[in-house]
CSV table of C-alpha atoms and ligand atoms in Angstrom, one decimal:
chain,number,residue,atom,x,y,z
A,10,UNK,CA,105.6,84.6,47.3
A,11,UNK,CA,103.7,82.1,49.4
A,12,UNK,CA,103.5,82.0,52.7
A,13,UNK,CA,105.6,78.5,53.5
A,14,UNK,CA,108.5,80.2,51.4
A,15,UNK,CA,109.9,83.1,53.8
A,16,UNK,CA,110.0,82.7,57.1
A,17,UNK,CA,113.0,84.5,58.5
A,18,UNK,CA,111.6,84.4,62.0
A,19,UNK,CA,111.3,80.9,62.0
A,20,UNK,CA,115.4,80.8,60.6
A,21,UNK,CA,115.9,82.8,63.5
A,22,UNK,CA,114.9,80.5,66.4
A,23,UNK,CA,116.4,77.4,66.6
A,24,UNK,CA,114.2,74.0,65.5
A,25,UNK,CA,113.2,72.7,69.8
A,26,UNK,CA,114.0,69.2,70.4
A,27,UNK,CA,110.8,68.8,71.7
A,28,UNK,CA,107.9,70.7,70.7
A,29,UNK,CA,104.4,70.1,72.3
A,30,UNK,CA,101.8,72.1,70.7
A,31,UNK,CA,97.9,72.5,72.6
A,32,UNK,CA,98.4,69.1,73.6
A,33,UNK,CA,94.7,67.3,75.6
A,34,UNK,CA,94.2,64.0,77.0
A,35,UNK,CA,91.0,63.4,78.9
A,36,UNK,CA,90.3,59.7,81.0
A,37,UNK,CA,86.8,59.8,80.8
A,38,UNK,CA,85.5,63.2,82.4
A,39,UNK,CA,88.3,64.2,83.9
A,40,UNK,CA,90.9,66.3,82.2
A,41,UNK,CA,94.0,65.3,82.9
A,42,UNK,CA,96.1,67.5,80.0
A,43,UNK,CA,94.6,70.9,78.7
A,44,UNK,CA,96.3,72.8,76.3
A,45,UNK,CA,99.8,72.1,76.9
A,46,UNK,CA,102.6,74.0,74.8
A,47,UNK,CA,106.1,73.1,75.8
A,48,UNK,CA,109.6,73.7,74.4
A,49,UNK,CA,112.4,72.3,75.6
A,50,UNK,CA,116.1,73.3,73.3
A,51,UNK,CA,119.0,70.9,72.8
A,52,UNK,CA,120.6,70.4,76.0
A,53,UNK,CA,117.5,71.6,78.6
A,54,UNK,CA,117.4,69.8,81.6
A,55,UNK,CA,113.9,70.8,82.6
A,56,UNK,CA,111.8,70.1,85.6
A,57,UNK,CA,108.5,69.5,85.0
A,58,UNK,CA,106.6,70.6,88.8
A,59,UNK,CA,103.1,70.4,90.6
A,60,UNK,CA,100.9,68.8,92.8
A,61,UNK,CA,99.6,65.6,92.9
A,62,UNK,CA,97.4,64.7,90.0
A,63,UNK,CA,98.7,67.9,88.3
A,64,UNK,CA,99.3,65.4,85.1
A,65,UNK,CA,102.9,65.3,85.1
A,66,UNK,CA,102.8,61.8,84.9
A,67,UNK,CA,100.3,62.0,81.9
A,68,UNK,CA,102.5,64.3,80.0
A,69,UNK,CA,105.3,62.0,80.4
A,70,UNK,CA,103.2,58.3,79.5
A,71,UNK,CA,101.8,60.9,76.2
A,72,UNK,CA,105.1,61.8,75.1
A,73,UNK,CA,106.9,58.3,75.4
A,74,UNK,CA,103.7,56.8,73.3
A,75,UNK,CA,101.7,55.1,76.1
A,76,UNK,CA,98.7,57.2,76.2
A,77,UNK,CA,97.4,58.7,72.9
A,78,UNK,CA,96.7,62.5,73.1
A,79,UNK,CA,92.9,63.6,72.3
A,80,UNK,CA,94.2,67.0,70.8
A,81,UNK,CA,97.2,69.0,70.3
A,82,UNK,CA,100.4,67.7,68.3
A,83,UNK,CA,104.1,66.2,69.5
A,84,UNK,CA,107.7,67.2,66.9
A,85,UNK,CA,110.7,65.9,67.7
A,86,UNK,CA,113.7,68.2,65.9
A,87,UNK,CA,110.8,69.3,63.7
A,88,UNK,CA,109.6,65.6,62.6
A,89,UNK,CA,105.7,65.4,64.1
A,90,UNK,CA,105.8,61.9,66.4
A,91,UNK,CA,102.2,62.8,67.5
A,92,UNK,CA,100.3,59.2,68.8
A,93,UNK,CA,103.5,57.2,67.7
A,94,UNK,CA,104.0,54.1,70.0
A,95,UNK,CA,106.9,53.7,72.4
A,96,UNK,CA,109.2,51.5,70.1
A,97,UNK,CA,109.1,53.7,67.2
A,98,UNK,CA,110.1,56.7,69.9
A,99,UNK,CA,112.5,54.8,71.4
A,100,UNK,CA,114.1,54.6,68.0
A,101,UNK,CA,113.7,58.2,67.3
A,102,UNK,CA,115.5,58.6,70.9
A,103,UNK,CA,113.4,58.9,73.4
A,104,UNK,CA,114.2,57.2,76.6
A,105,UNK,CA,112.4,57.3,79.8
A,106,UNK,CA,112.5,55.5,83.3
A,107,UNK,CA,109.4,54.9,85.4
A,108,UNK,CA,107.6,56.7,88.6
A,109,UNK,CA,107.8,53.0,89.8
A,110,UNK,CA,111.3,51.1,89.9
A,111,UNK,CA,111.5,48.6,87.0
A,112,UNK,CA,114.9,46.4,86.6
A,113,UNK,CA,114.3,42.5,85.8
A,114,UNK,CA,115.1,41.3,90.1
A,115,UNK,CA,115.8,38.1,89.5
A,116,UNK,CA,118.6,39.1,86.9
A,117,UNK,CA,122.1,40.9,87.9
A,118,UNK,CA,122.5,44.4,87.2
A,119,UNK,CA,124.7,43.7,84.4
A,120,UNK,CA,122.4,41.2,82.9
A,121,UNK,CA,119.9,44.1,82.7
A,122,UNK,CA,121.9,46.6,80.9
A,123,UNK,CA,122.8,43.9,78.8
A,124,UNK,CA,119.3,43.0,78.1
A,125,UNK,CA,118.3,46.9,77.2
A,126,UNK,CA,121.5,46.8,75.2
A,127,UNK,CA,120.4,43.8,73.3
A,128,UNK,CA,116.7,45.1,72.8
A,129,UNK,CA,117.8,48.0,71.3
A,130,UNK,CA,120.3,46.5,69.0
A,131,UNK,CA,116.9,44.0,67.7
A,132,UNK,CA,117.8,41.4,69.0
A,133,UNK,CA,115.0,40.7,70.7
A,134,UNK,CA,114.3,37.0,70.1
A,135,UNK,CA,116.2,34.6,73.3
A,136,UNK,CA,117.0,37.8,74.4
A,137,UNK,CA,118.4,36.2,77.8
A,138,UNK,CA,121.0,33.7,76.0
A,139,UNK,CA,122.1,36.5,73.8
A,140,UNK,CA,122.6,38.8,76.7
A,141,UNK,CA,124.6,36.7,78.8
A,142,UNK,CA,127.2,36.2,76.2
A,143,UNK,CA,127.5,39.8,74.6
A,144,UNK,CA,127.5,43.5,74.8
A,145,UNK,CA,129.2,42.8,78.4
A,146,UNK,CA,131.9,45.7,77.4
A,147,UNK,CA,129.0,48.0,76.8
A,148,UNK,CA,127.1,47.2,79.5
A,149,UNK,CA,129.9,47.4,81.9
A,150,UNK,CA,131.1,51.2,80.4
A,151,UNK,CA,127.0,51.6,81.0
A,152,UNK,CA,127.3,50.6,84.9
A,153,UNK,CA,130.5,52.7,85.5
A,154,UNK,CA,128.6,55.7,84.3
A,155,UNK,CA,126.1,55.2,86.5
A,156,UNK,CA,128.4,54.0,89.7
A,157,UNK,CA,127.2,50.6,89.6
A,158,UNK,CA,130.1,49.0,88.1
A,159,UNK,CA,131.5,47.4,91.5
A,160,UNK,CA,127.7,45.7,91.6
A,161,UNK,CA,127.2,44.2,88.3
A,162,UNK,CA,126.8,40.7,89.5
A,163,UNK,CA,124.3,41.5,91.9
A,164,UNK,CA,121.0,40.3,91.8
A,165,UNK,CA,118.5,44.1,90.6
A,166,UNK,CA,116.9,43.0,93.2
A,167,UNK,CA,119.1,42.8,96.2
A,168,UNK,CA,120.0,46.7,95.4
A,169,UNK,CA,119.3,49.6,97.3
A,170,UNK,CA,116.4,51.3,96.0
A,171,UNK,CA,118.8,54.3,95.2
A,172,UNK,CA,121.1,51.2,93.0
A,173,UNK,CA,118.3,50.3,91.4
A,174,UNK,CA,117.3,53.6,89.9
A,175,UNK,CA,121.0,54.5,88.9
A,176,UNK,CA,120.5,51.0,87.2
A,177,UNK,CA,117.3,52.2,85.6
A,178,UNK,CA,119.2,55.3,84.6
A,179,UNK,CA,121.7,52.5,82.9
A,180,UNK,CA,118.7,50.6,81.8
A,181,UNK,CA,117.4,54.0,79.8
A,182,UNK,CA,121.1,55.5,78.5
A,183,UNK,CA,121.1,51.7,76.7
A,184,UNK,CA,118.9,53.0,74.2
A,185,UNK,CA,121.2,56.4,73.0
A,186,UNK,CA,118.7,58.2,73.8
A,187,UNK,CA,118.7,61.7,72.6
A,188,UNK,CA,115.8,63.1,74.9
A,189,UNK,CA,115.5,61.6,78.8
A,190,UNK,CA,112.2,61.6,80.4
A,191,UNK,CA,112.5,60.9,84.0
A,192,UNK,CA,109.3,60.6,85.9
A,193,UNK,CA,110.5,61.3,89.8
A,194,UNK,CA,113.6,59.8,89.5
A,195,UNK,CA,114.1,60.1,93.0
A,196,UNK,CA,111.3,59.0,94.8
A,197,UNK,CA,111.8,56.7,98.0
A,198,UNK,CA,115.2,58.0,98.3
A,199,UNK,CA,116.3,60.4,101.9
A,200,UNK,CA,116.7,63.8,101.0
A,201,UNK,CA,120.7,63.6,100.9
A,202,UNK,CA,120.5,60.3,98.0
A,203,UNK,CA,118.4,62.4,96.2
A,204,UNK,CA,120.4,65.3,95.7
A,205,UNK,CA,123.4,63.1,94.9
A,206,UNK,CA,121.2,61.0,92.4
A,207,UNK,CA,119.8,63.7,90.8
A,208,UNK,CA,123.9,65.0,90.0
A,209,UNK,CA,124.7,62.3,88.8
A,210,UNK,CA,122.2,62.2,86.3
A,211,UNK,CA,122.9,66.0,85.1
A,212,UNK,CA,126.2,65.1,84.9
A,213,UNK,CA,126.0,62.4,82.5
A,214,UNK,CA,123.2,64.7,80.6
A,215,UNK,CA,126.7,67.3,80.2
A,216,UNK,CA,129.0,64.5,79.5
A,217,UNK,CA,127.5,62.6,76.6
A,218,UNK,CA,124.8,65.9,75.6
A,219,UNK,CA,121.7,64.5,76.6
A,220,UNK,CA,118.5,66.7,77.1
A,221,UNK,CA,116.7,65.7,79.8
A,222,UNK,CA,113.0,66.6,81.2
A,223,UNK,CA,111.8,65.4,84.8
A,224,UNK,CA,109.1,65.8,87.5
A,225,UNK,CA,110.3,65.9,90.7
A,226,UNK,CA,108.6,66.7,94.2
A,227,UNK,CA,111.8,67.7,96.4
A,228,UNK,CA,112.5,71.4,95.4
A,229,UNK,CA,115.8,71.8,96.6
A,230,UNK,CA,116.5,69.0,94.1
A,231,UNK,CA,114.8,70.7,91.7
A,232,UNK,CA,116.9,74.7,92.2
A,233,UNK,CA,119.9,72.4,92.6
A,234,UNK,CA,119.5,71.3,88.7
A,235,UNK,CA,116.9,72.7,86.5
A,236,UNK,CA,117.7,75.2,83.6
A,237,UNK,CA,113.8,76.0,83.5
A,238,UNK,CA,110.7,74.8,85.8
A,239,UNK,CA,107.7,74.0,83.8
A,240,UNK,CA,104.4,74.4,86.9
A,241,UNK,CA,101.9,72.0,85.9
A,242,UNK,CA,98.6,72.1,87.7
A,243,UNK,CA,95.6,70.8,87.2
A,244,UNK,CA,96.4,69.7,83.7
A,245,UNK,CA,97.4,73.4,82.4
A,246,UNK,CA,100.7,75.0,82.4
A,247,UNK,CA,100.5,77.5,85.3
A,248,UNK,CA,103.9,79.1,84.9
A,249,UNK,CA,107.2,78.8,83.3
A,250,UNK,CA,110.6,80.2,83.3
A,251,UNK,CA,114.1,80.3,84.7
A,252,UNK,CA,113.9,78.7,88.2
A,253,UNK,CA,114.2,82.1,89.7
A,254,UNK,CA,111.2,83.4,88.1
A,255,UNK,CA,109.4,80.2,89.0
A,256,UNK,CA,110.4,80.5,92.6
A,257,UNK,CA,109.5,84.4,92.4
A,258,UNK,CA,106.2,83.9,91.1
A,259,UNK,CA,103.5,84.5,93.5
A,260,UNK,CA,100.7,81.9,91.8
A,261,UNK,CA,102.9,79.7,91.9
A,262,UNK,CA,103.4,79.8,95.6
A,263,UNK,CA,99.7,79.8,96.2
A,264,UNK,CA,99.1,76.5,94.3
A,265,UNK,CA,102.3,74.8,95.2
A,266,UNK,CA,105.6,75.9,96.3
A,267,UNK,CA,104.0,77.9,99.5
A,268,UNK,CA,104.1,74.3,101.6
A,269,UNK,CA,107.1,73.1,100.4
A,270,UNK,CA,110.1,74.8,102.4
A,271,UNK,CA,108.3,73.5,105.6
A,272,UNK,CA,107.7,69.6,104.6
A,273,UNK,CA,111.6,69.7,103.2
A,274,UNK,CA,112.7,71.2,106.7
A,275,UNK,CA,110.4,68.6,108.7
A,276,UNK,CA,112.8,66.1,106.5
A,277,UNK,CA,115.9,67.3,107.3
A,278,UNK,CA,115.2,67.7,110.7
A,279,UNK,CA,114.1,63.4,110.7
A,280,UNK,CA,117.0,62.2,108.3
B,329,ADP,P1,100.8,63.5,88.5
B,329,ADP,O1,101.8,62.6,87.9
B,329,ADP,O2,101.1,65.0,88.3
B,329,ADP,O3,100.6,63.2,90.0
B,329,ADP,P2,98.9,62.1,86.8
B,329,ADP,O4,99.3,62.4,85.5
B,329,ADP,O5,99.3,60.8,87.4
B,329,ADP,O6,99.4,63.3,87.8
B,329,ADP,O7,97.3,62.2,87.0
B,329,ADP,C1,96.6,63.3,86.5
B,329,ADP,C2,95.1,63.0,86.6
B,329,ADP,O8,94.7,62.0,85.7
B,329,ADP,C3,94.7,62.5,88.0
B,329,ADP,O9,93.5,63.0,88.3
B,329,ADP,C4,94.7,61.0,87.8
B,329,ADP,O10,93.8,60.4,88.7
B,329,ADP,C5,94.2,60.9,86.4
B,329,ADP,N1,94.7,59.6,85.7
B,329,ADP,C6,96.0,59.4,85.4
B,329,ADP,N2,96.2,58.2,84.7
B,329,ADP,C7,94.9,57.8,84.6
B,329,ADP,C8,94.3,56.6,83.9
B,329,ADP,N3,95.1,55.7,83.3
B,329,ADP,N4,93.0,56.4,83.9
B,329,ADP,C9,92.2,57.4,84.5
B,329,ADP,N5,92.7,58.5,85.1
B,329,ADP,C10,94.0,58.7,85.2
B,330,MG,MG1,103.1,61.2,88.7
């Protein structure tokens, strides 16, 4: 018998939705991914934590196609997607919003979704013609997932920065995706938006069965939601478990969560 032929532990453990094996990515000298393995089953929504410059942001640009990984290899539901550019993973379903807001300003919120809409259906060509005439059932169920539906003729960028990031969120679901990648959804936004933002979005992730991975620096926001923590620093994954275990583990304190309950109380004491 060969060896591909039985592999009843492999039967035994379900195929990840994402699987990141060893994966590397230097900029120049500097290391910014080393050896990363992740994980993540059907129906995680996994925070993703460290310090600044820990590479979170890395792992995130490597896995939605933007950066090319060095070493190490990238499956999604068992297909390898390793070094495939952001269209094709879009298509596979991966969808992802940005550290930094990005909606189209000068357009409403509803002209956005139906642009995303339109993009993914291939329709890319006078995209802007096309979008003002169609998919504005879509785009509307889109926005009224999202809370935005009372807003949709507003101009993206007249919103509240917490608007337009439930927009982006929009933006992102436009694409079906099957796997979110949110890279601190909730920056900019007071302590009690960000709570309520990052709800919304685990929410949706139960309602239509998304699985969801994000970096985020608030932990309170992070307890409030994640089914595992993920420690990035310096490039390596320094710990990983259930958030208890995280928030138990003692290296993890030294590197990282040790100076957070303060800073979080400063900012509740300001807000
Ligand atoms: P995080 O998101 O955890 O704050 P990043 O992934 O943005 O961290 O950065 C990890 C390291 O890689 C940092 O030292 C950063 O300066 C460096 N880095 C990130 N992107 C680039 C790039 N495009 N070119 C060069 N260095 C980069
Ligand atoms: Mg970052």
């Amino acid at each position: 018998m060969s060896v591909t032929e039985s592999r009843p532990d492999d039967a035994a453990v379900p195929e990840p939705l994402l699987r990141i094996e060893a994966l590397g990515k230097r900029f120049g000298g500097l290391v910014a991914l080393d050896n990363v393995t992740i994980r993540l089953q059907p129906g995680e929504f996994r925070a993703v934590i460290g310090p600044n410059g820990a590479g979170k942001s890395t792992l995130f640009n490597t896995l939605t196609g933007l950066h090319r990984p060095d070493l190490g290899r990238v499956f999604l539901s068992g297909t390898e997607v390793t070094g495939r550019t952001p269209h094709a993973l879009a298509r596979l379903g991966v969808g992802r919003t940005f550290q930094i807001t990005s909606v189209f300003s000068a357009l409403t919120s509803l002209e956005n979704v139906q642009i995303a809409l339109l993009a993914h259906s291939g329709r890319s060509w006078n995209v802007l013609a096309w979008a003002r005439s169609m998919q504005v059932t879509q785009a509307r169920a889109l926005l009224d997932l999202v809370g935005l539906r009372d807003r949709e003729s507003q101009l993206a960028g007249t919103l509240a920065h917490g608007d337009q990031k439930r927009l982006e969120l929009a933006i992102a679901l436009a694409t079906e995706p099957k796997l979110l990648l949110l890279d601190e959804p909730t920056a900019g936004m007071a302590a009690r938006e960000r709570l309520e933002s990052i709800a919304l979005v685990h929410r949706i992730a139960r309602e239509i069965g998304l699985t969801v991975i994000f970096t985020e620096h608030d932990m309170a926001v992070v307890f409030a939601v994640a089914s595992a923590i993920t420690v990035l620093h310096q490039g390596r994954v320094l710990a990983e478990g259930l958030p208890e275990e995280v928030r138990a583990n003692p290296v993890v304190h030294d590197v990282y969560l040790g100076e957070t309950p303060s800073d979080y109380a400063a900012e509740q004491e300001r807000a």
